Amino acid sequence: MKCQKCNKSATFHITDLTGDGVLALHLCSDCAKHYLQPETESIEAPEITGVLSQQLKLEQTAEDLQTLDARECPICGISFYEFRQAGRLGCPHDYVFFGDELEPLLVSVHGSNEHTGKHPVRGAYDAQSQTELIRLRSEMKQAVSREDYEKAQSIRDQIRAIEGHRRQSPNEPS
Amino acid sequence: MHIDDLASRSGEWLRGVGPQSDIVMSSRIRLARNLADFPFIRRCNDIDRANIDSTVRERLSKDEILKDLTFIDVATLANLDRQFLVERQLISREHANSDGARAVAIDGEEQCSLMVNEEDHLRIQVMKSGFDLDGAWDHINDLDDRIESQLTYAFHEKMGYLTACPTNVGTGMRVSVLVHLPALVITNQIERVFRSLQKINLAVRGLYGEGTQAMGDFYQISNQITLGKSEKDLINQVGEVVPVVIDYERKARKFLIEEDQNELFDQVSRAYGMLQTARRISSEETMYLLSRVRMGINLGLIGDLQIPKINELFIQTQPAHLQKIRQAPLSTDERNVERANFLHQHLKVSDN
């Protein structure tokens, strides 16, 4: 038997009770699927940017949001506005710098804001020297772009000093 | 190892062995990691990206296991080769299509792949054939420890491993199991299964990840959240639900046989016949028909074909694979003809 809606073979034989009486249908699997479930819900997870904008709408006044949007991470320079547009952060320090805003977001996405899994074997990271390197590299970029090579060179020396120090430390095998 | 050498093999996830391999194709775990002393990818310029790339290569070469990985420079790779790696699930579509210095390191068995400069600095992935999440975890946990002994990860005491997107923070882990569910599709129960999985915070995606259609009745079941639960808990969450889905699929297959075995036999045989005799065939139709044949083999309706062979055909008839095997760039129409030729050769009618 052929499907009543297309020409494939009918594998579904449906008897539907409608307002006008009994409706007998002979359909292939594709058409039957369509007939039985005309609306298929989206199975994708909500986008992070959507969750964030909804949360901000509920909690912030327009002026507050404007001030918040203008805040920039001192390490990588990303603004809160840029983060909420793209849904991606700029550097590890953003988790601390935008911590108050991120906390409710983490709770609504994960149902928690506390990591309970694996830790790096070598223990907690030394936040200061890590972010220092990111900051110095970005300062160096700025110095180069305004052609202040003297400044850029002095920053590069500082970076090398930190990197050199870390190479020798037992935590950082070279 | 050269990329072209991979084309004639099927890779770990299609080997067709391992626990429950009639329904579970593969088990995969990935970890998102970032280096502590670089900005996330979004704020990296070309120099940062090149620095990350060379730092990772240099440091990993000091580990006795990691040094054997083959690094492939994705940035300078031809489009076709990138597409080829996507089809083999060794890199993501995003990694293939983005810009700037980026690489992937893979092992000879294609169980492990390490993407450098994807959305995060590092995306570590391990795949095992069949339903073997514990095996995948033991393997990736060891790789992660080895990498961590060479590089300092961005890690926060309270928030865990820090990632570019807050949806991955904490464990940075995605556990996913690739299942073949043709009977649930035929009996129209698949949407219901999805909805119940979503209710317990699990995601269902198509074969090639986010936003792709479920081609060939393949679905990936994976965890949605990454923070607040341990790695073991997240693995168990997926690990406990997969047997339930397997059981549904088996019941649906049994139902199809009991309801009308001849009808099912007819469908499976027709699919087999189409694959053997078509002269021009699209990738989608091939996947659809191979899916039916695969189920037919598992139900004993087709006797002269083995699962690993079918799994191989799934990958080798993909657009980039076909072109690599034929060693020529082909238009869509030419591919459809070549695909039919390829299937014809590999599924020769035995009793004529």
mmCIF file of C-alpha atoms in Angstrom, chain A residues 9-12 29 32-33 36-37 40-45 48 76-78 82-83 86-92 95-96 102-103 105-106 109-110 112-122 124-125 130 133-134 137 141 166-167 172-174, chain B residues 36-40 42-43 45 48 59 62 119 141 144-145 148-149 151-167 169-171 186-188 190-191 194-195 198 204-205 210-211 224-231 263 267:
data_model
loop_
_atom_site.group_PDB
_atom_site.id
_atom_site.type_symbol
_atom_site.label_atom_id
_atom_site.label_comp_id
_atom_site.label_asym_id
_atom_site.label_seq_id
_atom_site.Cartn_x
_atom_site.Cartn_y
_atom_site.Cartn_z
ATOM 1 C CA SER A 9 5.082 2.632 1.011
ATOM 2 C CA ALA A 10 2.640 3.140 3.870
ATOM 3 C CA THR A 11 3.771 1.640 7.158
ATOM 4 C CA PHE A 12 1.397 3.490 9.467
ATOM 5 C CA SER A 29 6.792 6.891 8.452
ATOM 6 C CA ALA A 32 2.923 9.813 9.829
ATOM 7 C CA LYS A 33 5.486 11.561 11.977
ATOM 8 C CA LEU A 36 1.095 12.913 14.581
ATOM 9 C CA GLN A 37 3.459 15.659 15.703
ATOM 10 C CA THR A 40 8.253 19.824 16.985
ATOM 11 C CA GLU A 41 9.772 21.731 19.838
ATOM 12 C CA SER A 42 13.287 23.011 19.612
ATOM 13 C CA ILE A 43 15.601 20.643 21.435
ATOM 14 C CA GLU A 44 18.507 23.065 21.686
ATOM 15 C CA ALA A 45 19.539 24.532 25.013
ATOM 16 C CA ILE A 48 23.805 32.012 27.232
ATOM 17 C CA CYS A 76 41.936 42.102 29.235
ATOM 18 C CA GLY A 77 39.872 45.235 28.555
ATOM 19 C CA ILE A 78 36.619 43.449 27.674
ATOM 20 C CA GLU A 82 30.853 43.063 24.844
ATOM 21 C CA PHE A 83 30.558 39.964 27.028
ATOM 22 C CA ALA A 86 29.033 37.648 22.494
ATOM 23 C CA GLY A 87 28.449 35.353 25.457
ATOM 24 C CA ARG A 88 32.214 34.825 25.731
ATOM 25 C CA LEU A 89 34.561 36.219 28.368
ATOM 26 C CA GLY A 90 37.936 37.828 27.672
ATOM 27 C CA CYS A 91 40.251 36.354 30.303
ATOM 28 C CA PRO A 92 40.255 34.265 33.511
ATOM 29 C CA TYR A 95 35.251 35.571 36.513
ATOM 30 C CA VAL A 96 36.434 37.633 39.481
ATOM 31 C CA LEU A 102 28.125 36.056 36.782
ATOM 32 C CA GLU A 103 27.020 34.385 39.987
ATOM 33 C CA LEU A 105 23.957 33.492 35.692
ATOM 34 C CA LEU A 106 25.938 30.426 36.779
ATOM 35 C CA VAL A 109 22.548 27.795 33.915
ATOM 36 C CA HIS A 110 24.104 25.124 36.151
ATOM 37 C CA SER A 112 25.118 25.874 41.250
ATOM 38 C CA ASN A 113 28.054 28.253 41.489
ATOM 39 C CA GLU A 114 30.521 25.971 43.182
ATOM 40 C CA HIS A 115 32.924 23.523 41.576
ATOM 41 C CA THR A 116 33.037 20.134 43.279
ATOM 42 C CA GLY A 117 35.096 18.208 40.747
ATOM 43 C CA LYS A 118 38.740 17.725 39.922
ATOM 44 C CA HIS A 119 41.499 20.091 41.095
ATOM 45 C CA PRO A 120 44.825 20.588 39.351
ATOM 46 C CA VAL A 121 47.400 18.374 41.057
ATOM 47 C CA ARG A 122 49.659 21.338 41.679
ATOM 48 C CA ALA A 124 45.419 26.562 43.395
ATOM 49 C CA TYR A 125 46.841 28.915 40.866
ATOM 50 C CA GLN A 130 48.968 34.860 35.986
ATOM 51 C CA LEU A 133 51.254 38.415 32.449
ATOM 52 C CA ILE A 134 47.962 38.933 30.607
ATOM 53 C CA ARG A 137 51.032 41.566 27.246
ATOM 54 C CA LYS A 141 50.313 45.645 22.472
ATOM 55 C CA ARG A 166 58.417 30.724 36.610
ATOM 56 C CA ARG A 167 60.573 28.445 34.457
ATOM 57 C CA GLU A 172 56.833 25.188 36.277
ATOM 58 C CA PRO A 173 58.997 22.582 34.623
ATOM 59 C CA SER A 174 60.588 24.188 31.614
ATOM 60 C CA ALA B 36 46.331 30.795 32.989
ATOM 61 C CA ASP B 37 48.637 33.406 31.511
ATOM 62 C CA PHE B 38 46.864 34.212 28.251
ATOM 63 C CA PRO B 39 43.574 35.997 27.581
ATOM 64 C CA PHE B 40 40.731 33.817 26.283
ATOM 65 C CA ARG B 42 38.279 36.203 21.881
ATOM 66 C CA ARG B 43 40.818 38.711 23.222
ATOM 67 C CA ASN B 45 45.596 38.676 18.686
ATOM 68 C CA ASP B 48 48.932 35.470 21.316
ATOM 69 C CA ARG B 59 55.621 21.699 26.509
ATOM 70 C CA LYS B 62 58.418 16.904 27.134
ATOM 71 C CA GLU B 119 36.762 28.383 21.667
ATOM 72 C CA ASN B 141 41.917 12.061 33.079
ATOM 73 C CA ASP B 144 44.677 16.005 31.465
ATOM 74 C CA ASP B 145 47.078 15.284 34.364
ATOM 75 C CA GLU B 148 48.633 19.960 33.539
ATOM 76 C CA SER B 149 52.092 18.918 34.695
ATOM 77 C CA LEU B 151 51.185 23.858 31.548
ATOM 78 C CA THR B 152 49.419 26.009 34.134
ATOM 79 C CA TYR B 153 45.648 25.939 33.700
ATOM 80 C CA ALA B 154 43.328 28.837 34.517
ATOM 81 C CA PHE B 155 41.646 27.482 37.648
ATOM 82 C CA HIS B 156 39.640 29.154 40.408
ATOM 83 C CA GLU B 157 39.154 27.523 43.805
ATOM 84 C CA LYS B 158 35.411 28.134 43.818
ATOM 85 C CA MET B 159 34.494 28.118 40.123
ATOM 86 C CA GLY B 160 36.855 25.396 38.917
ATOM 87 C CA TYR B 161 38.397 25.308 35.442
ATOM 88 C CA LEU B 162 37.741 28.688 33.838
ATOM 89 C CA THR B 163 36.399 28.682 30.291
ATOM 90 C CA ALA B 164 35.636 31.332 27.679
ATOM 91 C CA CYS B 165 31.920 30.581 27.915
ATOM 92 C CA PRO B 166 30.355 30.364 31.384
ATOM 93 C CA THR B 167 28.265 27.383 30.217
ATOM 94 C CA VAL B 169 32.988 26.468 33.593
ATOM 95 C CA GLY B 170 33.684 24.105 36.516
ATOM 96 C CA THR B 171 34.598 20.690 35.189
ATOM 97 C CA ILE B 186 10.312 4.597 12.769
ATOM 98 C CA THR B 187 7.860 4.079 15.636
ATOM 99 C CA ASN B 188 7.707 7.814 16.157
ATOM 100 C CA ILE B 190 12.020 9.679 19.407
ATOM 101 C CA GLU B 191 10.639 13.131 20.285
ATOM 102 C CA PHE B 194 14.214 13.639 23.806
ATOM 103 C CA ARG B 195 11.755 15.529 25.928
ATOM 104 C CA GLN B 198 15.780 17.332 28.483
ATOM 105 C CA VAL B 204 20.380 15.554 22.460
ATOM 106 C CA ARG B 205 22.176 16.548 19.270
ATOM 107 C CA GLU B 210 25.186 21.497 17.883
ATOM 108 C CA GLY B 211 22.600 22.498 15.354
ATOM 109 C CA GLN B 224 24.208 20.092 29.756
ATOM 110 C CA ILE B 225 25.630 21.440 32.995
ATOM 111 C CA THR B 226 29.311 21.429 33.951
ATOM 112 C CA LEU B 227 29.407 23.131 37.362
ATOM 113 C CA GLY B 228 28.366 21.889 40.810
ATOM 114 C CA LYS B 229 28.735 18.186 40.064
ATOM 115 C CA SER B 230 31.898 16.110 40.040
ATOM 116 C CA GLU B 231 33.196 14.482 36.870
ATOM 117 C CA GLU B 263 7.184 -5.374 6.223
ATOM 118 C CA GLN B 267 12.113 -2.153 4.049
#
